[in-house]
GROMACS .gro file of C-alpha atoms in nm:
model
  319
    1MET     CA    1  -0.988   2.880   2.000
    2PRO     CA    2  -0.708   3.005   1.740
    3ASN     CA    3  -0.724   3.049   1.357
    4VAL     CA    4  -0.545   2.767   1.282
    5SER     CA    5  -0.694   2.775   0.864
    6GLY     CA    6  -0.407   2.925   0.685
    7ASN     CA    7  -0.083   2.781   0.945
    8ALA     CA    8   0.140   2.728   0.761
    9ALA     CA    9   0.345   2.413   0.963
   10LEU     CA   10  -0.029   2.228   1.022
   11ASP     CA   11  -0.025   2.268   0.614
   12VAL     CA   12   0.290   2.102   0.587
   13LEU     CA   13   0.178   1.823   0.813
   14VAL     CA   14  -0.140   1.816   0.615
   15GLY     CA   15   0.075   1.727   0.288
   16LEU     CA   16   0.328   1.502   0.384
   17PHE     CA   17   0.015   1.243   0.631
   18PHE     CA   18  -0.122   1.249   0.274
   19LEU     CA   19   0.173   1.184   0.072
   20TYR     CA   20   0.255   0.968   0.315
   21PHE     CA   21  -0.082   0.748   0.279
   22LEU     CA   22  -0.100   0.759  -0.125
   23LEU     CA   23   0.192   0.588  -0.107
   24SER     CA   24   0.081   0.338   0.173
   25ILE     CA   25  -0.154   0.238  -0.048
   26VAL     CA   26   0.118   0.172  -0.325
   27CYS     CA   27   0.316  -0.068  -0.037
   28SER     CA   28   0.037  -0.249   0.044
   29ALA     CA   29  -0.092  -0.351  -0.241
   30ILE     CA   30   0.252  -0.421  -0.331
   31ASN     CA   31   0.219  -0.624   0.015
   32GLU     CA   32  -0.078  -0.806  -0.081
   33GLY     CA   33   0.090  -0.878  -0.446
   34VAL     CA   34   0.389  -1.043  -0.239
   35ALA     CA   35   0.184  -1.217   0.039
   36ALA     CA   36  -0.072  -1.425  -0.221
   37PHE     CA   37   0.138  -1.500  -0.507
   38PHE     CA   38   0.372  -1.709  -0.199
   39ASN     CA   39   0.015  -1.869  -0.035
   40LEU     CA   40   0.182  -1.694   0.337
   41ARG     CA   41  -0.167  -1.762   0.479
   42ALA     CA   42  -0.189  -2.070   0.356
   43ARG     CA   43   0.254  -2.165   0.487
   44TYR     CA   44   0.230  -2.027   0.835
   45LEU     CA   45  -0.151  -2.233   0.839
   46GLU     CA   46   0.036  -2.520   0.800
   47ARG     CA   47   0.314  -2.443   1.029
   48GLY     CA   48   0.049  -2.326   1.297
   49VAL     CA   49  -0.077  -2.738   1.164
   50ARG     CA   50   0.233  -2.896   1.235
   51THR     CA   51   0.326  -2.746   1.591
   52LEU     CA   52  -0.040  -3.012   1.668
   53VAL     CA   53   0.058  -3.314   1.407
   54GLY     CA   54   0.421  -3.298   1.503
   55ARG     CA   55   0.529  -3.542   1.208
   56ASP     CA   56   0.623  -3.398   0.839
   57SER     CA   57   0.330  -3.786   0.824
   58HIS     CA   58   0.122  -3.698   1.011
   59VAL     CA   59   0.073  -3.327   0.789
   60ARG     CA   60   0.047  -3.498   0.454
   61ALA     CA   61  -0.232  -3.712   0.633
   62PHE     CA   62  -0.408  -3.427   0.741
   63TYR     CA   63  -0.391  -3.275   0.421
   64SER     CA   64  -0.499  -3.515   0.241
   65HIS     CA   65  -0.812  -3.562   0.389
   66TRP     CA   66  -1.083  -3.550   0.188
   67ARG     CA   67  -1.192  -3.281   0.420
   68VAL     CA   68  -0.984  -2.997   0.361
   69ARG     CA   69  -0.873  -3.143  -0.055
   70ALA     CA   70  -1.244  -2.982  -0.032
   71LEU     CA   71  -1.047  -2.620   0.069
   72ILE     CA   72  -0.787  -2.604  -0.151
   73LYS     CA   73  -0.773  -2.378  -0.376
   74PRO     CA   74  -0.811  -2.480  -0.821
   75PRO     CA   75  -0.523  -2.413  -1.053
   76GLY     CA   76  -0.564  -2.062  -1.141
   77ALA     CA   77  -0.380  -1.893  -1.488
   78ILE     CA   78  -0.078  -1.821  -1.331
   79PHE     CA   79  -0.073  -2.092  -1.062
   80LYS     CA   80  -0.081  -2.419  -1.265
   81GLY     CA   81  -0.197  -2.618  -1.015
   82PRO     CA   82  -0.343  -2.623  -0.686
   83ARG     CA   83  -0.255  -2.465  -0.360
   84LYS     CA   84  -0.307  -2.528   0.028
   85PRO     CA   85  -0.568  -2.360   0.174
   86SER     CA   86  -0.529  -2.036   0.435
   87TYR     CA   87  -0.814  -2.087   0.605
   88ILE     CA   88  -0.962  -2.395   0.791
   89PRO     CA   89  -1.283  -2.354   0.970
   90SER     CA   90  -1.226  -2.471   1.357
   91ARG     CA   91  -1.497  -2.743   1.293
   92THR     CA   92  -1.360  -2.891   1.011
   93PHE     CA   93  -0.997  -2.917   1.185
   94ALA     CA   94  -1.196  -3.117   1.502
   95LEU     CA   95  -1.333  -3.333   1.305
   96THR     CA   96  -1.051  -3.392   1.032
   97LEU     CA   97  -0.808  -3.459   1.331
   98LEU     CA   98  -1.022  -3.736   1.470
   99ASP     CA   99  -1.008  -3.933   1.149
  100THR     CA  100  -0.635  -3.867   1.063
  101PHE     CA  101  -0.543  -4.047   1.497
  102ALA     CA  102  -0.882  -4.155   1.590
  103PRO     CA  103  -1.099  -4.321   1.252
  104PRO     CA  104  -1.381  -4.559   1.307
  105ASP     CA  105  -1.301  -4.927   1.364
  106ASP     CA  106  -1.515  -5.147   1.113
  107GLY     CA  107  -1.879  -5.134   1.286
  108ALA     CA  108  -1.755  -4.905   1.507
  109ASP     CA  109  -1.977  -4.556   1.570
  110SER     CA  110  -1.853  -4.323   1.378
  111GLU     CA  111  -2.028  -4.071   1.574
  112ASP     CA  112  -1.874  -4.220   1.879
  113LEU     CA  113  -1.651  -3.916   1.904
  114ILE     CA  114  -1.532  -3.945   2.299
  115ALA     CA  115  -1.482  -4.345   2.222
  116ARG     CA  116  -1.220  -4.229   1.948
  117ALA     CA  117  -1.021  -4.040   2.097
  118ASN     CA  118  -1.035  -4.323   2.384
  119ARG     CA  119  -0.928  -4.529   2.154
  120ALA     CA  120  -0.655  -4.304   1.998
  121LEU     CA  121  -0.489  -4.264   2.359
  122ALA     CA  122  -0.473  -4.649   2.396
  123THR     CA  123  -0.255  -4.610   2.107
  124SER     CA  124   0.086  -4.760   2.161
  125GLU     CA  125   0.216  -4.783   1.760
  126ASP     CA  126   0.252  -4.545   1.457
  127THR     CA  127   0.047  -4.756   1.220
  128GLU     CA  128  -0.042  -4.659   0.836
  129ALA     CA  129  -0.417  -4.706   0.943
  130ARG     CA  130  -0.367  -4.516   1.274
  131PRO     CA  131  -0.152  -4.288   1.329
  132ARG     CA  132  -0.029  -4.298   1.678
  133PRO     CA  133  -0.038  -3.935   1.796
  134ASN     CA  134   0.209  -3.716   1.951
  135GLU     CA  135   0.272  -3.545   2.298
  136ILE     CA  136   0.049  -3.261   2.182
  137VAL     CA  137  -0.244  -3.481   1.996
  138ARG     CA  138  -0.285  -3.643   2.286
  139GLY     CA  139  -0.289  -3.418   2.485
  140LEU     CA  140  -0.554  -3.248   2.361
  141LEU     CA  141  -0.715  -3.554   2.386
  142ARG     CA  142  -0.697  -3.595   2.671
  143ASP     CA  143  -0.807  -3.308   2.800
  144ALA     CA  144  -1.088  -3.326   2.561
  145VAL     CA  145  -1.216  -3.603   2.699
  146ALA     CA  146  -1.227  -3.483   3.133
  147GLU     CA  147  -1.368  -3.138   3.060
  148ALA     CA  148  -1.631  -3.328   2.776
  149GLY     CA  149  -1.738  -3.642   3.003
  150VAL     CA  150  -1.994  -3.773   2.761
  151ASP     CA  151  -2.147  -3.477   2.601
  152ARG     CA  152  -1.944  -3.484   2.257
  153ASP     CA  153  -2.049  -3.169   2.124
  154LYS     CA  154  -1.864  -3.051   2.382
  155PHE     CA  155  -1.582  -3.289   2.406
  156ARG     CA  156  -1.536  -3.136   1.932
  157ALA     CA  157  -1.602  -2.721   2.113
  158THR     CA  158  -1.277  -2.811   2.313
  159ILE     CA  159  -1.133  -2.970   2.073
  160GLU     CA  160  -1.175  -2.630   1.817
  161ARG     CA  161  -1.111  -2.377   2.090
  162SER     CA  162  -0.759  -2.522   2.127
  163PHE     CA  163  -0.744  -2.525   1.753
  164ASP     CA  164  -0.826  -2.146   1.754
  165GLU     CA  165  -0.597  -2.055   2.044
  166VAL     CA  166  -0.297  -2.185   1.760
  167MET     CA  167  -0.442  -2.014   1.477
  168ASP     CA  168  -0.406  -1.650   1.711
  169ARG     CA  169  -0.082  -1.738   1.786
  170ALA     CA  170   0.024  -1.862   1.351
  171SER     CA  171  -0.185  -1.561   1.311
  172GLY     CA  172   0.072  -1.375   1.512
  173TRP     CA  173   0.335  -1.478   1.323
  174TYR     CA  174   0.169  -1.421   0.953
  175LYS     CA  175   0.165  -1.045   1.099
  176ARG     CA  176   0.507  -1.028   1.177
  177ARG     CA  177   0.636  -1.094   0.915
  178ILE     CA  178   0.396  -0.946   0.671
  179GLN     CA  179   0.601  -0.657   0.898
  180LEU     CA  180   0.797  -0.637   0.818
  181ILE     CA  181   0.760  -0.745   0.425
  182LEU     CA  182   0.583  -0.439   0.478
  183PHE     CA  183   0.878  -0.235   0.642
  184LEU     CA  184   1.145  -0.382   0.347
  185LEU     CA  185   0.831  -0.288   0.052
  186ALA     CA  186   0.836   0.068   0.227
  187LEU     CA  187   1.192   0.090   0.239
  188THR     CA  188   1.259   0.037  -0.155
  189LEU     CA  189   0.990   0.245  -0.252
  190ALA     CA  190   1.083   0.559  -0.074
  191CYS     CA  191   1.454   0.452  -0.142
  192VAL     CA  192   1.362   0.452  -0.566
  193MET     CA  193   1.073   0.738  -0.571
  194ASN     CA  194   1.350   0.929  -0.290
  195ALA     CA  195   1.082   1.003  -0.108
  196ASP     CA  196   1.259   1.157   0.132
  197SER     CA  197   1.075   1.369   0.456
  198PHE     CA  198   1.285   1.613   0.483
  199ALA     CA  199   1.299   1.742   0.114
  200VAL     CA  200   0.935   1.705   0.106
  201ALA     CA  201   0.873   1.887   0.396
  202GLN     CA  202   1.136   2.195   0.303
  203ARG     CA  203   0.979   2.237  -0.081
  204LEU     CA  204   0.642   2.246   0.111
  205TRP     CA  205   0.735   2.524   0.372
  206LYS     CA  206   0.915   2.750   0.099
  207ASP     CA  207   0.662   2.625  -0.211
  208ASP     CA  208   0.262   2.826  -0.070
  209ALA     CA  209   0.175   2.771  -0.450
  210LEU     CA  210   0.271   2.374  -0.385
  211ARG     CA  211   0.139   2.325   0.021
  212ALA     CA  212  -0.207   2.478  -0.144
  213ALA     CA  213  -0.205   2.315  -0.417
  214VAL     CA  214  -0.174   1.964  -0.241
  215VAL     CA  215  -0.322   2.065   0.107
  216ALA     CA  216  -0.670   2.125  -0.115
  217GLN     CA  217  -0.595   1.765  -0.263
  218ALA     CA  218  -0.615   1.660   0.046
  219ASN     CA  219  -0.924   1.801   0.162
  220ASN     CA  220  -1.137   1.632  -0.126
  221VAL     CA  221  -0.994   1.328  -0.007
  222VAL     CA  222  -1.052   1.359   0.344
  223GLN     CA  223  -1.431   1.441   0.195
  224SER     CA  224  -1.494   1.204   0.023
  225GLY     CA  225  -1.368   0.883   0.238
  226SER     CA  226  -1.175   0.753   0.031
  227ALA     CA  227  -0.898   0.870  -0.298
  228GLU     CA  228  -0.972   0.780  -0.630
  229CYS     CA  229  -0.688   0.588  -0.715
  230ALA     CA  230  -0.757   0.432  -0.447
  231GLN     CA  231  -1.053   0.252  -0.593
  232THR     CA  232  -1.087  -0.074  -0.735
  233SER     CA  233  -1.292  -0.251  -1.013
  234THR     CA  234  -1.395  -0.565  -1.184
  235ASP     CA  235  -1.174  -0.422  -1.410
  236VAL     CA  236  -0.952  -0.208  -1.223
  237THR     CA  237  -0.645  -0.376  -1.046
  238ARG     CA  238  -0.459  -0.348  -0.679
  239ALA     CA  239  -0.163  -0.320  -0.925
  240ASP     CA  240  -0.346  -0.050  -1.131
  241ALA     CA  241  -0.479   0.157  -0.823
  242ALA     CA  242  -0.111   0.140  -0.703
  243ALA     CA  243   0.002   0.272  -1.028
  244LYS     CA  244  -0.190   0.556  -1.021
  245CYS     CA  245  -0.196   0.671  -0.693
  246VAL     CA  246   0.202   0.721  -0.757
  247ASP     CA  247   0.081   0.940  -1.078
  248GLU     CA  248  -0.130   1.189  -0.838
  249VAL     CA  249   0.170   1.137  -0.650
  250ASN     CA  250   0.475   1.287  -0.956
  251GLN     CA  251   0.192   1.473  -1.033
  252PHE     CA  252   0.181   1.742  -0.726
  253GLY     CA  253   0.520   1.844  -0.832
  254LEU     CA  254   0.727   1.749  -0.545
  255PRO     CA  255   1.093   1.693  -0.449
  256LEU     CA  256   1.018   1.348  -0.618
  257GLY     CA  257   1.298   1.128  -0.816
  258TRP     CA  258   1.650   1.077  -0.788
  259SER     CA  259   1.819   1.338  -1.005
  260HIS     CA  260   2.140   1.638  -0.951
  261ALA     CA  261   1.906   1.876  -0.793
  262THR     CA  262   1.767   1.603  -0.550
  263ALA     CA  263   2.112   1.422  -0.504
  264PRO     CA  264   2.275   1.523  -0.207
  265HIS     CA  265   2.585   1.775  -0.326
  266ASN     CA  266   2.769   1.614   0.042
  267PHE     CA  267   2.912   1.314   0.054
  268PHE     CA  268   2.847   1.346   0.468
  269TRP     CA  269   2.561   1.592   0.656
  270ALA     CA  270   2.352   1.582   0.276
  271GLY     CA  271   2.418   1.224   0.321
  272VAL     CA  272   2.338   1.169   0.684
  273GLY     CA  273   2.021   1.442   0.628
  274LYS     CA  274   1.884   1.177   0.358
  275VAL     CA  275   1.926   0.840   0.505
  276ILE     CA  276   1.742   0.993   0.761
  277GLY     CA  277   1.458   1.122   0.599
  278LEU     CA  278   1.442   0.850   0.344
  279LEU     CA  279   1.398   0.596   0.684
  280VAL     CA  280   1.164   0.840   0.832
  281THR     CA  281   0.942   0.793   0.514
  282ALA     CA  282   1.002   0.388   0.560
  283PHE     CA  283   0.859   0.375   0.912
  284ALA     CA  284   0.599   0.574   0.808
  285LEU     CA  285   0.443   0.413   0.545
  286ALA     CA  286   0.498   0.079   0.732
  287LEU     CA  287   0.192   0.225   1.043
  288GLY     CA  288  -0.090   0.184   0.734
  289ALA     CA  289  -0.283   0.345   0.503
  290PRO     CA  290  -0.594   0.370   0.753
  291PHE     CA  291  -0.361   0.509   0.999
  292TRP     CA  292  -0.229   0.771   0.747
  293PHE     CA  293  -0.608   0.883   0.688
  294ASP     CA  294  -0.744   0.902   1.017
  295LEU     CA  295  -0.475   1.130   1.100
  296LEU     CA  296  -0.515   1.325   0.745
  297GLY     CA  297  -0.869   1.329   0.920
  298LYS     CA  298  -0.761   1.559   1.276
  299VAL     CA  299  -0.509   1.760   1.149
  300SER     CA  300  -0.742   1.843   0.860
  301ASN     CA  301  -1.095   1.881   1.116
  302LEU     CA  302  -0.807   2.116   1.307
  303ARG     CA  303  -0.698   2.306   1.037
  304GLY     CA  304  -0.980   2.367   0.921
  305SER     CA  305  -1.157   2.524   1.306
  306GLY     CA  306  -1.185   2.887   1.353
  307PRO     CA  307  -1.297   3.162   1.639
  308PRO     CA  308  -1.640   3.120   1.709
  309SER     CA  309  -1.779   3.443   1.508
  310ALA     CA  310  -1.846   3.813   1.687
  311GLY     CA  311  -2.245   3.795   1.744
  312ALA     CA  312  -2.193   3.468   1.937
  313GLU     CA  313  -1.976   3.619   2.232
  314GLY     CA  314  -2.100   3.840   2.546
  315LYS     CA  315  -2.472   3.718   2.422
  316PRO     CA  316  -2.746   3.635   2.731
  317GLU     CA  317  -2.865   3.314   2.730
  318LYS     CA  318  -3.254   3.275   2.650
  319ALA     CA  319  -3.399   3.176   2.999
   0.00000   0.00000   0.00000
């Protein structure tokens, strides 16, 4: 195997991947803060519930049930009012759905879930005491009754499975929105820091001392299994960790930040190159820190590979 431990091209890749890794940590921390501030996971959970139950009045009735209210987040230091839950167990959903659209009659057995479902299917009018299920809920109840027969546990499990399928779609909606937000944050961070991939690669290629320092730091991170600046604790928040990662990037001496030296001097060609370089960084950061840490480890291992020792070549095997 050829010795690539001193290959400048690989060293430049290691430097770029390490930069992407650290800045991805910053983007992820900001992204998590945005998602928590706007309670996005709870919003998409409510969107999934709304897809099932339909009307706003039915959604309000569902969320006002004591089982769901027990999951509501209490007021905190920043958010003074209660916040809707970001997760509802499937069992809680199934029982709450039945209590909302198929409440037990006075004196009737509340554990007879199938009988309650049949009464809900027979409901023709929408009343405050017994809302009429929409077509989605009616279809869900019909399928559960047909599949379960007289097995109450199987009936409830069928409803839970239907809820899980809807929540899988809601999770997909949430992940797509988070990915879009992550890309916009990555683009903003790349523009604010002037993290031009082309300019950084060019500086790493020309500056041997800088390249060696960045590669050494990247190797330390790979060997330790994580970046020191990304460590959090009770005293160090995600925001503090992100700020430490930004400081670590700035200490490298890479061509980051806006100045006369780093700004494009030719409006067209240099400007187009700058825009493309920033977009490359933004797309790279959107891939996430785990992706770049894994790739950084693989390239670092490749860089550290070397030829077999001379004594090992041509050595006869023992019988």
